Amino acid sequence: MSKQVLAKIRPSSSLILLAKDAGAGVTKRSYDYNALLLTRASKSSFMPDSSVFPGGVCDASDSSPAWLSHFQRHKISSAMLNDVCHVKGPRPEIFNSRPDTADAIDTSLSLRLTAIRETFEELGILLCRDAKTLTSTSGYGQFHEQFDRAHWQHVVHNDASQFLELCKLLDVLPDVWSLHDWSAWRTPSTFKKRFVTAFFLTCLEQSPSLHIEPNEVKDCAWRSPLDYLQACLRKELWLPPPQFYELSRCLNFGTLEELRQFALQRASKGIVLTHPVMYKCNDGVVHLLPGDDAYPANPDETSDKIETGLTVEEFRGQPKSKLHRSEHRNQHESQLIINFAPTDGQVNPLDPAQM
Protein backbone atom coordinates (compact mmCIF):
# COMPACT_ATOMS: atom_id res chain seq x y z
CA MET A 1 0.00 0.00 0.00
CA SER A 2 1.34 3.44 -0.92
CA LYS A 3 2.24 6.01 1.70
CA GLN A 4 -0.34 8.37 0.18
CA VAL A 5 -3.15 5.85 0.77
CA LEU A 6 -1.94 5.00 4.27
CA ALA A 7 -1.83 8.67 5.21
CA LYS A 8 -5.58 8.97 4.58
CA ILE A 9 -6.45 6.01 6.82
CA ARG A 10 -6.90 7.15 10.42
CA PRO A 11 -5.62 4.92 13.23
CA SER A 12 -8.19 4.08 15.86
CA SER A 13 -8.72 1.70 18.73
CA SER A 14 -11.68 -0.29 20.01
CA LEU A 15 -12.45 -2.37 23.10
CA ILE A 16 -14.32 -5.66 23.20
CA LEU A 17 -15.58 -5.37 26.76
CA LEU A 18 -16.98 -8.52 28.36
CA ALA A 19 -18.36 -9.01 31.87
CA LYS A 20 -19.57 -12.00 33.85
CA ASP A 21 -23.32 -12.55 33.97
CA ALA A 22 -23.90 -13.93 37.45
CA GLY A 23 -27.36 -15.21 36.55
CA ALA A 24 -26.35 -17.25 33.51
CA GLY A 25 -26.09 -21.01 33.41
CA VAL A 26 -23.65 -22.59 30.97
CA THR A 27 -25.37 -24.94 28.55
CA LYS A 28 -24.96 -25.57 24.84
CA ARG A 29 -26.89 -22.39 24.05
CA SER A 30 -25.94 -20.05 26.86
CA TYR A 31 -22.91 -18.09 27.98
CA ASP A 32 -21.87 -16.89 31.44
CA TYR A 33 -20.85 -13.46 30.16
CA ASN A 34 -22.17 -10.48 28.23
CA ALA A 35 -20.64 -8.09 25.73
CA LEU A 36 -21.11 -4.33 25.83
CA LEU A 37 -22.04 -2.62 22.59
CA LEU A 38 -23.35 0.87 21.97
CA THR A 39 -25.65 2.12 19.25
CA ARG A 40 -24.23 5.06 17.37
CA ALA A 41 -26.32 8.21 17.16
CA SER A 42 -28.32 8.69 13.97
CA LYS A 43 -26.31 11.81 13.15
CA SER A 44 -22.95 10.00 13.34
CA SER A 45 -20.81 10.65 10.30
CA PHE A 46 -19.66 7.02 10.09
CA MET A 47 -22.03 4.05 10.24
CA PRO A 48 -24.94 5.80 12.01
CA ASP A 49 -27.37 3.62 13.99
CA SER A 50 -24.95 0.69 14.03
CA SER A 51 -24.23 -1.38 17.15
CA VAL A 52 -20.49 -1.33 17.82
CA PHE A 53 -17.86 -1.84 20.48
CA PRO A 54 -16.74 1.35 22.22
CA GLY A 55 -13.75 3.04 20.59
CA GLY A 56 -12.60 5.85 18.38
CA VAL A 57 -9.80 7.70 16.64
CA CYS A 58 -6.40 8.05 18.25
CA ASP A 59 -5.67 11.51 19.65
CA ALA A 60 -2.21 13.07 19.86
CA SER A 61 -2.59 13.26 23.64
CA ASP A 62 -2.78 9.45 23.79
CA SER A 63 0.85 9.38 22.64
CA SER A 64 2.11 12.10 24.97
CA PRO A 65 5.35 11.27 26.84
CA ALA A 66 3.60 12.78 29.87
CA TRP A 67 1.88 9.42 30.25
CA LEU A 68 5.24 7.78 30.92
CA SER A 69 5.91 10.25 33.72
CA HIS A 70 2.50 9.46 35.21
CA PHE A 71 3.19 5.72 35.16
CA GLN A 72 6.69 6.26 36.56
CA ARG A 73 5.27 8.16 39.53
CA HIS A 74 3.58 4.87 40.41
CA LYS A 75 6.88 2.99 39.93
CA ILE A 76 5.87 1.56 36.57
CA SER A 77 8.87 1.92 34.26
CA SER A 78 8.95 2.02 30.46
CA ALA A 79 10.49 -1.46 30.48
CA MET A 80 7.58 -2.78 32.55
CA LEU A 81 5.10 -1.23 30.12
CA ASN A 82 6.96 -2.78 27.19
CA ASP A 83 6.55 -6.19 28.83
CA VAL A 84 2.79 -5.61 28.93
CA CYS A 85 2.32 -4.20 25.44
CA HIS A 86 4.79 -6.06 23.22
CA VAL A 87 4.33 -9.46 21.61
CA LYS A 88 6.70 -11.71 19.67
CA GLY A 89 4.41 -12.39 16.74
CA PRO A 90 3.94 -10.13 13.69
CA ARG A 91 1.35 -7.36 13.83
CA PRO A 92 -0.01 -4.83 11.30
CA GLU A 93 1.58 -1.43 10.73
CA ILE A 94 -0.83 0.30 13.12
CA PHE A 95 1.23 -1.19 15.97
CA ASN A 96 4.53 0.08 14.59
CA SER A 97 6.15 2.66 16.84
CA ARG A 98 6.74 6.18 15.56
CA PRO A 99 9.73 7.14 17.70
CA ASP A 100 10.54 10.85 17.54
CA THR A 101 12.52 11.04 20.75
CA ALA A 102 14.05 8.57 23.14
CA ASP A 103 11.15 8.97 25.59
CA ALA A 104 8.36 8.86 22.99
CA ILE A 105 5.45 6.70 24.05
CA ASP A 106 5.21 3.32 22.36
CA THR A 107 2.33 2.87 19.92
CA SER A 108 1.31 -0.42 21.53
CA LEU A 109 0.70 1.55 24.73
CA SER A 110 -0.95 4.57 23.14
CA LEU A 111 -3.47 2.34 21.31
CA ARG A 112 -4.49 0.89 24.67
CA LEU A 113 -4.85 4.37 26.11
CA THR A 114 -7.07 5.35 23.18
CA ALA A 115 -9.36 2.37 23.76
CA ILE A 116 -9.64 3.10 27.49
CA ARG A 117 -10.18 6.83 26.97
CA GLU A 118 -12.84 6.31 24.31
CA THR A 119 -14.66 3.78 26.48
CA PHE A 120 -14.82 6.40 29.22
CA GLU A 121 -15.92 9.15 26.81
CA GLU A 122 -18.73 7.09 25.30
CA LEU A 123 -19.97 4.99 28.22
CA GLY A 124 -18.55 6.50 31.41
CA ILE A 125 -16.52 3.40 32.29
CA LEU A 126 -13.07 4.24 33.69
CA LEU A 127 -10.85 1.16 33.49
CA CYS A 128 -8.04 1.91 35.90
CA ARG A 129 -5.96 0.72 38.82
CA ASP A 130 -5.18 2.52 42.06
CA ALA A 131 -2.56 1.78 44.71
CA LYS A 132 -4.63 -1.11 46.09
CA THR A 133 -5.35 -2.84 42.78
CA LEU A 134 -2.08 -2.08 40.99
CA THR A 135 -0.59 -5.43 41.98
CA SER A 136 -3.75 -7.43 41.17
CA THR A 137 -2.99 -10.73 39.44
CA SER A 138 -6.59 -11.77 38.76
CA GLY A 139 -6.29 -10.98 35.06
CA TYR A 140 -9.64 -9.20 35.13
CA GLY A 141 -10.07 -5.50 34.45
CA GLN A 142 -10.48 -2.99 37.27
CA PHE A 143 -12.68 0.11 37.20
CA HIS A 144 -13.43 3.16 39.35
CA GLU A 145 -16.81 4.88 39.70
CA GLN A 146 -16.61 7.08 42.83
CA PHE A 147 -16.20 10.48 41.16
CA ASP A 148 -18.24 12.94 39.12
CA ARG A 149 -18.30 10.83 35.98
CA ALA A 150 -20.83 12.95 34.08
CA HIS A 151 -18.71 16.08 34.53
CA TRP A 152 -15.42 14.44 33.58
CA GLN A 153 -16.96 12.55 30.70
CA HIS A 154 -18.05 15.88 29.24
CA VAL A 155 -14.62 17.43 29.88
CA VAL A 156 -12.70 14.57 28.27
CA HIS A 157 -15.12 14.36 25.36
CA ASN A 158 -14.36 18.01 24.55
CA ASP A 159 -10.60 17.73 25.18
CA ALA A 160 -8.94 14.31 25.07
CA SER A 161 -5.82 15.65 26.79
CA GLN A 162 -7.89 16.03 29.97
CA PHE A 163 -7.98 12.26 30.37
CA LEU A 164 -4.46 12.35 31.78
CA GLU A 165 -5.50 15.13 34.13
CA LEU A 166 -8.41 13.01 35.35
CA CYS A 167 -6.08 10.10 36.05
CA LYS A 168 -3.74 12.41 37.95
CA LEU A 169 -6.60 13.84 39.99
CA LEU A 170 -7.88 10.39 40.97
CA ASP A 171 -4.33 9.06 41.39
CA VAL A 172 -5.04 6.09 39.13
CA LEU A 173 -3.42 4.44 36.12
CA PRO A 174 -5.34 3.31 33.01
CA ASP A 175 -5.69 -0.46 33.28
CA VAL A 176 -3.55 -1.35 30.28
CA TRP A 177 -2.73 -4.68 31.91
CA SER A 178 -6.20 -6.12 31.29
CA LEU A 179 -6.27 -5.34 27.55
CA HIS A 180 -5.30 -8.24 25.30
CA ASP A 181 -4.37 -7.86 21.63
CA TRP A 182 -7.26 -9.42 19.71
CA SER A 183 -7.53 -8.28 16.07
CA ALA A 184 -7.10 -5.41 13.63
CA TRP A 185 -9.42 -4.28 10.84
CA ARG A 186 -9.02 -1.82 7.99
CA THR A 187 -12.01 -0.15 6.32
CA PRO A 188 -12.45 -1.32 2.70
CA SER A 189 -11.32 0.97 -0.11
CA THR A 190 -14.96 1.49 -1.18
CA PHE A 191 -15.47 3.85 1.81
CA LYS A 192 -14.51 7.52 1.66
CA LYS A 193 -13.80 7.65 5.40
CA ARG A 194 -11.34 4.94 6.31
CA PHE A 195 -9.83 3.66 9.53
CA VAL A 196 -7.43 0.99 10.66
CA THR A 197 -8.54 -0.19 14.07
CA ALA A 198 -6.78 -2.20 16.75
CA PHE A 199 -9.26 -4.31 18.72
CA PHE A 200 -8.43 -5.23 22.31
CA LEU A 201 -10.33 -7.59 24.57
CA THR A 202 -10.94 -7.02 28.30
CA CYS A 203 -12.81 -9.17 30.80
CA LEU A 204 -14.55 -7.87 33.94
CA GLU A 205 -15.78 -9.85 36.93
CA GLN A 206 -18.86 -7.64 37.18
CA SER A 207 -20.66 -5.13 34.98
CA PRO A 208 -19.94 -1.46 35.80
CA SER A 209 -22.75 1.06 35.69
CA LEU A 210 -23.05 3.04 32.47
CA HIS A 211 -23.37 6.72 31.63
CA ILE A 212 -23.75 7.32 27.90
CA GLU A 213 -22.45 10.37 26.04
CA PRO A 214 -25.66 11.66 24.40
CA ASN A 215 -24.06 13.28 21.35
CA GLU A 216 -22.39 10.08 20.14
CA VAL A 217 -24.39 7.29 21.71
CA LYS A 218 -28.07 6.52 21.24
CA ASP A 219 -28.21 3.45 23.46
CA CYS A 220 -26.09 0.64 24.91
CA ALA A 221 -26.63 -2.78 26.45
CA TRP A 222 -24.97 -5.81 28.01
CA ARG A 223 -26.07 -8.88 26.05
CA SER A 224 -24.51 -12.24 25.31
CA PRO A 225 -22.64 -12.53 21.99
CA LEU A 226 -25.26 -14.99 20.75
CA ASP A 227 -28.11 -12.65 21.70
CA TYR A 228 -26.52 -9.81 19.73
CA LEU A 229 -25.90 -11.96 16.67
CA GLN A 230 -29.36 -13.48 16.60
CA ALA A 231 -30.94 -10.05 17.11
CA CYS A 232 -29.00 -8.88 14.04
CA LEU A 233 -30.24 -11.83 12.00
CA ARG A 234 -33.78 -10.94 13.10
CA LYS A 235 -33.12 -7.39 11.82
CA GLU A 236 -33.60 -5.88 15.27
CA LEU A 237 -30.20 -4.18 15.13
CA TRP A 238 -27.29 -3.79 12.76
CA LEU A 239 -23.82 -5.18 13.45
CA PRO A 240 -21.11 -3.93 11.04
CA PRO A 241 -18.81 -6.70 9.72
CA PRO A 242 -16.07 -6.41 12.39
CA GLN A 243 -18.62 -6.65 15.22
CA PHE A 244 -20.45 -9.58 13.60
CA TYR A 245 -17.17 -11.40 13.02
CA GLU A 246 -15.65 -10.84 16.47
CA LEU A 247 -18.86 -11.72 18.33
CA SER A 248 -19.06 -14.89 16.22
CA ARG A 249 -15.56 -15.78 17.41
CA CYS A 250 -16.73 -15.42 21.01
CA LEU A 251 -19.30 -18.18 20.42
CA ASN A 252 -16.46 -20.69 20.81
CA PHE A 253 -16.28 -19.94 24.54
CA GLY A 254 -19.07 -20.75 26.98
CA THR A 255 -17.34 -19.18 29.97
CA LEU A 256 -15.58 -15.87 30.35
CA GLU A 257 -12.62 -17.51 32.07
CA GLU A 258 -12.13 -19.79 29.04
CA LEU A 259 -12.13 -16.78 26.75
CA ARG A 260 -9.83 -14.74 29.00
CA GLN A 261 -7.29 -17.56 29.19
CA PHE A 262 -7.40 -18.00 25.41
CA ALA A 263 -6.90 -14.26 24.79
CA LEU A 264 -3.99 -14.16 27.23
CA GLN A 265 -2.19 -17.10 25.64
CA ARG A 266 -2.99 -16.24 22.01
CA ALA A 267 -1.80 -12.61 22.11
CA SER A 268 1.89 -13.50 21.78
CA LYS A 269 1.25 -14.96 18.31
CA GLY A 270 0.51 -11.55 16.81
CA ILE A 271 -2.32 -10.34 14.60
CA VAL A 272 -3.21 -10.71 10.92
CA LEU A 273 -4.78 -7.54 9.53
CA THR A 274 -8.33 -8.06 8.28
CA HIS A 275 -8.89 -5.88 5.21
CA PRO A 276 -12.16 -6.80 3.44
CA VAL A 277 -12.35 -6.49 -0.34
CA MET A 278 -15.91 -6.07 -1.58
CA TYR A 279 -17.31 -8.03 -4.53
CA LYS A 280 -20.76 -7.33 -5.98
CA CYS A 281 -22.87 -10.39 -6.79
CA ASN A 282 -26.27 -10.61 -8.43
CA ASP A 283 -27.97 -11.32 -5.09
CA GLY A 284 -25.68 -9.77 -2.52
CA VAL A 285 -22.20 -8.62 -1.60
CA VAL A 286 -19.20 -10.75 -0.63
CA HIS A 287 -16.31 -9.47 1.46
CA LEU A 288 -13.19 -11.46 0.65
CA LEU A 289 -10.82 -11.69 3.61
CA PRO A 290 -7.08 -12.46 3.84
CA GLY A 291 -6.16 -16.05 3.12
CA ASP A 292 -8.99 -16.69 0.65
CA ASP A 293 -7.54 -18.00 -2.59
CA ALA A 294 -9.43 -15.30 -4.51
CA TYR A 295 -8.13 -12.48 -2.30
CA PRO A 296 -6.41 -9.88 -4.53
CA ALA A 297 -2.72 -9.08 -4.33
CA ASN A 298 -3.60 -5.39 -3.91
CA PRO A 299 -6.73 -4.97 -1.73
CA ASP A 300 -6.78 -1.23 -2.50
CA GLU A 301 -6.63 -1.57 -6.28
CA THR A 302 -10.11 -0.12 -6.80
CA SER A 303 -12.46 2.11 -4.85
CA ASP A 304 -15.50 0.38 -6.37
CA LYS A 305 -17.09 -2.95 -5.59
CA ILE A 306 -15.74 -5.55 -8.00
CA GLU A 307 -18.41 -6.99 -10.31
CA THR A 308 -18.59 -10.80 -10.45
CA GLY A 309 -21.65 -11.37 -12.66
CA LEU A 310 -22.40 -14.34 -10.38
CA THR A 311 -24.69 -15.14 -7.51
CA VAL A 312 -23.14 -15.36 -4.05
CA GLU A 313 -23.34 -19.16 -4.19
CA GLU A 314 -21.84 -19.32 -7.68
CA PHE A 315 -18.98 -17.06 -6.61
CA ARG A 316 -18.31 -19.34 -3.63
CA GLY A 317 -18.48 -22.35 -5.91
CA GLN A 318 -15.48 -21.36 -7.99
CA PRO A 319 -12.72 -23.98 -7.56
CA LYS A 320 -10.67 -22.83 -4.57
CA SER A 321 -8.94 -24.74 -1.83
CA LYS A 322 -9.09 -21.97 0.78
CA LEU A 323 -12.11 -19.83 1.60
CA HIS A 324 -12.27 -16.85 3.95
CA ARG A 325 -15.18 -14.57 3.28
CA SER A 326 -18.27 -12.85 4.61
CA GLU A 327 -21.38 -13.22 2.48
CA HIS A 328 -24.13 -10.60 2.79
CA ARG A 329 -27.61 -10.99 1.31
CA ASN A 330 -28.56 -7.69 2.93
CA GLN A 331 -27.40 -5.46 5.78
CA HIS A 332 -28.49 -7.96 8.44
CA GLU A 333 -28.00 -11.41 6.91
CA SER A 334 -24.34 -12.40 7.07
CA GLN A 335 -22.64 -15.75 6.72
CA LEU A 336 -18.98 -16.18 7.62
CA ILE A 337 -16.98 -18.87 5.84
CA ILE A 338 -13.43 -19.93 6.67
CA ASN A 339 -12.05 -23.42 6.12
CA PHE A 340 -8.51 -23.13 7.44
CA ALA A 341 -6.79 -22.28 10.70
CA PRO A 342 -5.67 -18.63 11.04
CA THR A 343 -1.91 -18.13 11.27
CA ASP A 344 -2.20 -15.89 14.34
CA GLY A 345 -3.72 -18.61 16.51
CA GLN A 346 -7.22 -17.14 16.46
CA VAL A 347 -10.37 -19.24 16.58
CA ASN A 348 -12.69 -19.29 13.60
CA PRO A 349 -16.14 -17.73 13.95
CA LEU A 350 -19.14 -19.98 14.53
CA ASP A 351 -22.49 -19.61 12.74
CA PRO A 352 -25.09 -18.08 15.10
CA ALA A 353 -27.90 -19.30 12.83
CA GLN A 354 -26.93 -22.88 13.74
CA MET A 355 -27.03 -22.35 17.50
Coordinates of C-alpha atoms in Angstrom, one line a residue:
M1 CA 0.0 0.0 0.0
S2 CA 1.3 3.4 -0.9
K3 CA 2.2 6.0 1.7
Q4 CA -0.3 8.4 0.2
V5 CA -3.2 5.9 0.8
L6 CA -1.9 5.0 4.3
A7 CA -1.8 8.7 5.2
K8 CA -5.6 9.0 4.6
I9 CA -6.5 6.0 6.8
R10 CA -6.9 7.1 10.4
P11 CA -5.6 4.9 13.2
S12 CA -8.2 4.1 15.9
S13 CA -8.7 1.7 18.7
S14 CA -11.7 -0.3 20.0
L15 CA -12.5 -2.4 23.1
I16 CA -14.3 -5.7 23.2
L17 CA -15.6 -5.4 26.8
L18 CA -17.0 -8.5 28.4
A19 CA -18.4 -9.0 31.9
K20 CA -19.6 -12.0 33.9
D21 CA -23.3 -12.5 34.0
A22 CA -23.9 -13.9 37.4
G23 CA -27.4 -15.2 36.5
A24 CA -26.4 -17.3 33.5
G25 CA -26.1 -21.0 33.4
V26 CA -23.7 -22.6 31.0
T27 CA -25.4 -24.9 28.5
K28 CA -25.0 -25.6 24.8
R29 CA -26.9 -22.4 24.0
S30 CA -25.9 -20.1 26.9
Y31 CA -22.9 -18.1 28.0
D32 CA -21.9 -16.9 31.4
Y33 CA -20.8 -13.5 30.2
N34 CA -22.2 -10.5 28.2
A35 CA -20.6 -8.1 25.7
L36 CA -21.1 -4.3 25.8
L37 CA -22.0 -2.6 22.6
L38 CA -23.4 0.9 22.0
T39 CA -25.7 2.1 19.3
R40 CA -24.2 5.1 17.4
A41 CA -26.3 8.2 17.2
S42 CA -28.3 8.7 14.0
K43 CA -26.3 11.8 13.2
S44 CA -22.9 10.0 13.3
S45 CA -20.8 10.7 10.3
F46 CA -19.7 7.0 10.1
M47 CA -22.0 4.0 10.2
P48 CA -24.9 5.8 12.0
D49 CA -27.4 3.6 14.0
S50 CA -24.9 0.7 14.0
S51 CA -24.2 -1.4 17.2
V52 CA -20.5 -1.3 17.8
F53 CA -17.9 -1.8 20.5
P54 CA -16.7 1.4 22.2
G55 CA -13.7 3.0 20.6
G56 CA -12.6 5.9 18.4
V57 CA -9.8 7.7 16.6
C58 CA -6.4 8.1 18.2
D59 CA -5.7 11.5 19.6
A60 CA -2.2 13.1 19.9
S61 CA -2.6 13.3 23.6
D62 CA -2.8 9.4 23.8
S63 CA 0.8 9.4 22.6
S64 CA 2.1 12.1 25.0
P65 CA 5.3 11.3 26.8
A66 CA 3.6 12.8 29.9
W67 CA 1.9 9.4 30.3
L68 CA 5.2 7.8 30.9
S69 CA 5.9 10.2 33.7
H70 CA 2.5 9.5 35.2
F71 CA 3.2 5.7 35.2
Q72 CA 6.7 6.3 36.6
R73 CA 5.3 8.2 39.5
H74 CA 3.6 4.9 40.4
K75 CA 6.9 3.0 39.9
I76 CA 5.9 1.6 36.6
S77 CA 8.9 1.9 34.3
S78 CA 9.0 2.0 30.5
A79 CA 10.5 -1.5 30.5
M80 CA 7.6 -2.8 32.6
L81 CA 5.1 -1.2 30.1
N82 CA 7.0 -2.8 27.2
D83 CA 6.5 -6.2 28.8
V84 CA 2.8 -5.6 28.9
C85 CA 2.3 -4.2 25.4
H86 CA 4.8 -6.1 23.2
V87 CA 4.3 -9.5 21.6
K88 CA 6.7 -11.7 19.7
G89 CA 4.4 -12.4 16.7
P90 CA 3.9 -10.1 13.7
R91 CA 1.4 -7.4 13.8
P92 CA 0.0 -4.8 11.3
E93 CA 1.6 -1.4 10.7
I94 CA -0.8 0.3 13.1
F95 CA 1.2 -1.2 16.0
N96 CA 4.5 0.1 14.6
S97 CA 6.2 2.7 16.8
R98 CA 6.7 6.2 15.6
P99 CA 9.7 7.1 17.7
D100 CA 10.5 10.8 17.5
T101 CA 12.5 11.0 20.7
A102 CA 14.0 8.6 23.1
D103 CA 11.2 9.0 25.6
A104 CA 8.4 8.9 23.0
I105 CA 5.5 6.7 24.1
D106 CA 5.2 3.3 22.4
T107 CA 2.3 2.9 19.9
S108 CA 1.3 -0.4 21.5
L109 CA 0.7 1.5 24.7
S110 CA -1.0 4.6 23.1
L111 CA -3.5 2.3 21.3
R112 CA -4.5 0.9 24.7
L113 CA -4.8 4.4 26.1
T114 CA -7.1 5.4 23.2
A115 CA -9.4 2.4 23.8
I116 CA -9.6 3.1 27.5
R117 CA -10.2 6.8 27.0
E118 CA -12.8 6.3 24.3
T119 CA -14.7 3.8 26.5
F120 CA -14.8 6.4 29.2
E121 CA -15.9 9.2 26.8
E122 CA -18.7 7.1 25.3
L123 CA -20.0 5.0 28.2
G124 CA -18.6 6.5 31.4
I125 CA -16.5 3.4 32.3
L126 CA -13.1 4.2 33.7
L127 CA -10.9 1.2 33.5
C128 CA -8.0 1.9 35.9
R129 CA -6.0 0.7 38.8
D130 CA -5.2 2.5 42.1
A131 CA -2.6 1.8 44.7
K132 CA -4.6 -1.1 46.1
T133 CA -5.3 -2.8 42.8
L134 CA -2.1 -2.1 41.0
T135 CA -0.6 -5.4 42.0
S136 CA -3.7 -7.4 41.2
T137 CA -3.0 -10.7 39.4
S138 CA -6.6 -11.8 38.8
G139 CA -6.3 -11.0 35.1
Y140 CA -9.6 -9.2 35.1
G141 CA -10.1 -5.5 34.4
Q142 CA -10.5 -3.0 37.3
F143 CA -12.7 0.1 37.2
H144 CA -13.4 3.2 39.3
E145 CA -16.8 4.9 39.7
Q146 CA -16.6 7.1 42.8
F147 CA -16.2 10.5 41.2
D148 CA -18.2 12.9 39.1
R149 CA -18.3 10.8 36.0
A150 CA -20.8 12.9 34.1
H151 CA -18.7 16.1 34.5
W152 CA -15.4 14.4 33.6
Q153 CA -17.0 12.5 30.7
H154 CA -18.1 15.9 29.2
V155 CA -14.6 17.4 29.9
V156 CA -12.7 14.6 28.3
H157 CA -15.1 14.4 25.4
N158 CA -14.4 18.0 24.6
D159 CA -10.6 17.7 25.2
A160 CA -8.9 14.3 25.1
S161 CA -5.8 15.6 26.8
Q162 CA -7.9 16.0 30.0
F163 CA -8.0 12.3 30.4
L164 CA -4.5 12.3 31.8
E165 CA -5.5 15.1 34.1
L166 CA -8.4 13.0 35.3
C167 CA -6.1 10.1 36.1
K168 CA -3.7 12.4 37.9
L169 CA -6.6 13.8 40.0
L170 CA -7.9 10.4 41.0
D171 CA -4.3 9.1 41.4
V172 CA -5.0 6.1 39.1
L173 CA -3.4 4.4 36.1
P174 CA -5.3 3.3 33.0
D175 CA -5.7 -0.5 33.3
V176 CA -3.6 -1.3 30.3
W177 CA -2.7 -4.7 31.9
S178 CA -6.2 -6.1 31.3
L179 CA -6.3 -5.3 27.6
H180 CA -5.3 -8.2 25.3
D181 CA -4.4 -7.9 21.6
W182 CA -7.3 -9.4 19.7
S183 CA -7.5 -8.3 16.1
A184 CA -7.1 -5.4 13.6
W185 CA -9.4 -4.3 10.8
R186 CA -9.0 -1.8 8.0
T187 CA -12.0 -0.1 6.3
P188 CA -12.4 -1.3 2.7
S189 CA -11.3 1.0 -0.1
T190 CA -15.0 1.5 -1.2
F191 CA -15.5 3.8 1.8
K192 CA -14.5 7.5 1.7
K193 CA -13.8 7.7 5.4
R194 CA -11.3 4.9 6.3
F195 CA -9.8 3.7 9.5
V196 CA -7.4 1.0 10.7
T197 CA -8.5 -0.2 14.1
A198 CA -6.8 -2.2 16.8
F199 CA -9.3 -4.3 18.7
F200 CA -8.4 -5.2 22.3
L201 CA -10.3 -7.6 24.6
T202 CA -10.9 -7.0 28.3
C203 CA -12.8 -9.2 30.8
L204 CA -14.5 -7.9 33.9
E205 CA -15.8 -9.8 36.9
Q206 CA -18.9 -7.6 37.2
S207 CA -20.7 -5.1 35.0
P208 CA -19.9 -1.5 35.8
S209 CA -22.7 1.1 35.7
L210 CA -23.0 3.0 32.5
H211 CA -23.4 6.7 31.6
I212 CA -23.8 7.3 27.9
E213 CA -22.4 10.4 26.0
P214 CA -25.7 11.7 24.4
N215 CA -24.1 13.3 21.3
E216 CA -22.4 10.1 20.1
V217 CA -24.4 7.3 21.7
K218 CA -28.1 6.5 21.2
D219 CA -28.2 3.4 23.5
C220 CA -26.1 0.6 24.9
A221 CA -26.6 -2.8 26.4
W222 CA -25.0 -5.8 28.0
R223 CA -26.1 -8.9 26.0
S224 CA -24.5 -12.2 25.3
P225 CA -22.6 -12.5 22.0
L226 CA -25.3 -15.0 20.7
D227 CA -28.1 -12.6 21.7
Y228 CA -26.5 -9.8 19.7
L229 CA -25.9 -12.0 16.7
Q230 CA -29.4 -13.5 16.6
A231 CA -30.9 -10.0 17.1
C232 CA -29.0 -8.9 14.0
L233 CA -30.2 -11.8 12.0
R234 CA -33.8 -10.9 13.1
K235 CA -33.1 -7.4 11.8
E236 CA -33.6 -5.9 15.3
L237 CA -30.2 -4.2 15.1
W238 CA -27.3 -3.8 12.8
L239 CA -23.8 -5.2 13.5
P240 CA -21.1 -3.9 11.0
P241 CA -18.8 -6.7 9.7
P242 CA -16.1 -6.4 12.4
Q243 CA -18.6 -6.7 15.2
F244 CA -20.4 -9.6 13.6
Y245 CA -17.2 -11.4 13.0
E246 CA -15.7 -10.8 16.5
L247 CA -18.9 -11.7 18.3
S248 CA -19.1 -14.9 16.2
R249 CA -15.6 -15.8 17.4
C250 CA -16.7 -15.4 21.0
L251 CA -19.3 -18.2 20.4
N252 CA -16.5 -20.7 20.8
F253 CA -16.3 -19.9 24.5
G254 CA -19.1 -20.8 27.0
T255 CA -17.3 -19.2 30.0
L256 CA -15.6 -15.9 30.4
E257 CA -12.6 -17.5 32.1
E258 CA -12.1 -19.8 29.0
L259 CA -12.1 -16.8 26.8
R260 CA -9.8 -14.7 29.0
Q261 CA -7.3 -17.6 29.2
F262 CA -7.4 -18.0 25.4
A263 CA -6.9 -14.3 24.8
L264 CA -4.0 -14.2 27.2
Q265 CA -2.2 -17.1 25.6
R266 CA -3.0 -16.2 22.0
A267 CA -1.8 -12.6 22.1
S268 CA 1.9 -13.5 21.8
K269 CA 1.3 -15.0 18.3
G270 CA 0.5 -11.5 16.8
I271 CA -2.3 -10.3 14.6
V272 CA -3.2 -10.7 10.9
L273 CA -4.8 -7.5 9.5
T274 CA -8.3 -8.1 8.3
H275 CA -8.9 -5.9 5.2
P276 CA -12.2 -6.8 3.4
V277 CA -12.3 -6.5 -0.3
M278 CA -15.9 -6.1 -1.6
Y279 CA -17.3 -8.0 -4.5
K280 CA -20.8 -7.3 -6.0
C281 CA -22.9 -10.4 -6.8
N282 CA -26.3 -10.6 -8.4
D283 CA -28.0 -11.3 -5.1
G284 CA -25.7 -9.8 -2.5
V285 CA -22.2 -8.6 -1.6
V286 CA -19.2 -10.8 -0.6
H287 CA -16.3 -9.5 1.5
L288 CA -13.2 -11.5 0.6
L289 CA -10.8 -11.7 3.6
P290 CA -7.1 -12.5 3.8
G291 CA -6.2 -16.1 3.1
D292 CA -9.0 -16.7 0.7
D293 CA -7.5 -18.0 -2.6
A294 CA -9.4 -15.3 -4.5
Y295 CA -8.1 -12.5 -2.3
P296 CA -6.4 -9.9 -4.5
A297 CA -2.7 -9.1 -4.3
N298 CA -3.6 -5.4 -3.9
P299 CA -6.7 -5.0 -1.7
D300 CA -6.8 -1.2 -2.5
E301 CA -6.6 -1.6 -6.3
T302 CA -10.1 -0.1 -6.8
S303 CA -12.5 2.1 -4.9
D304 CA -15.5 0.4 -6.4
K305 CA -17.1 -3.0 -5.6
I306 CA -15.7 -5.5 -8.0
E307 CA -18.4 -7.0 -10.3
T308 CA -18.6 -10.8 -10.5
G309 CA -21.6 -11.4 -12.7
L310 CA -22.4 -14.3 -10.4
T311 CA -24.7 -15.1 -7.5
V312 CA -23.1 -15.4 -4.1
E313 CA -23.3 -19.2 -4.2
E314 CA -21.8 -19.3 -7.7
F315 CA -19.0 -17.1 -6.6
R316 CA -18.3 -19.3 -3.6
G317 CA -18.5 -22.4 -5.9
Q318 CA -15.5 -21.4 -8.0
P319 CA -12.7 -24.0 -7.6
K320 CA -10.7 -22.8 -4.6
S321 CA -8.9 -24.7 -1.8
K322 CA -9.1 -22.0 0.8
L323 CA -12.1 -19.8 1.6
H324 CA -12.3 -16.8 4.0
R325 CA -15.2 -14.6 3.3
S326 CA -18.3 -12.9 4.6
E327 CA -21.4 -13.2 2.5
H328 CA -24.1 -10.6 2.8
R329 CA -27.6 -11.0 1.3
N330 CA -28.6 -7.7 2.9
Q331 CA -27.4 -5.5 5.8
H332 CA -28.5 -8.0 8.4
E333 CA -28.0 -11.4 6.9
S334 CA -24.3 -12.4 7.1
Q335 CA -22.6 -15.8 6.7
L336 CA -19.0 -16.2 7.6
I337 CA -17.0 -18.9 5.8
I338 CA -13.4 -19.9 6.7
N339 CA -12.1 -23.4 6.1
F340 CA -8.5 -23.1 7.4
A341 CA -6.8 -22.3 10.7
P342 CA -5.7 -18.6 11.0
T343 CA -1.9 -18.1 11.3
D344 CA -2.2 -15.9 14.3
G345 CA -3.7 -18.6 16.5
Q346 CA -7.2 -17.1 16.5
V347 CA -10.4 -19.2 16.6
N348 CA -12.7 -19.3 13.6
P349 CA -16.1 -17.7 14.0
L350 CA -19.1 -20.0 14.5
D351 CA -22.5 -19.6 12.7
P352 CA -25.1 -18.1 15.1
A353 CA -27.9 -19.3 12.8
Q354 CA -26.9 -22.9 13.7
M355 CA -27.0 -22.3 17.5

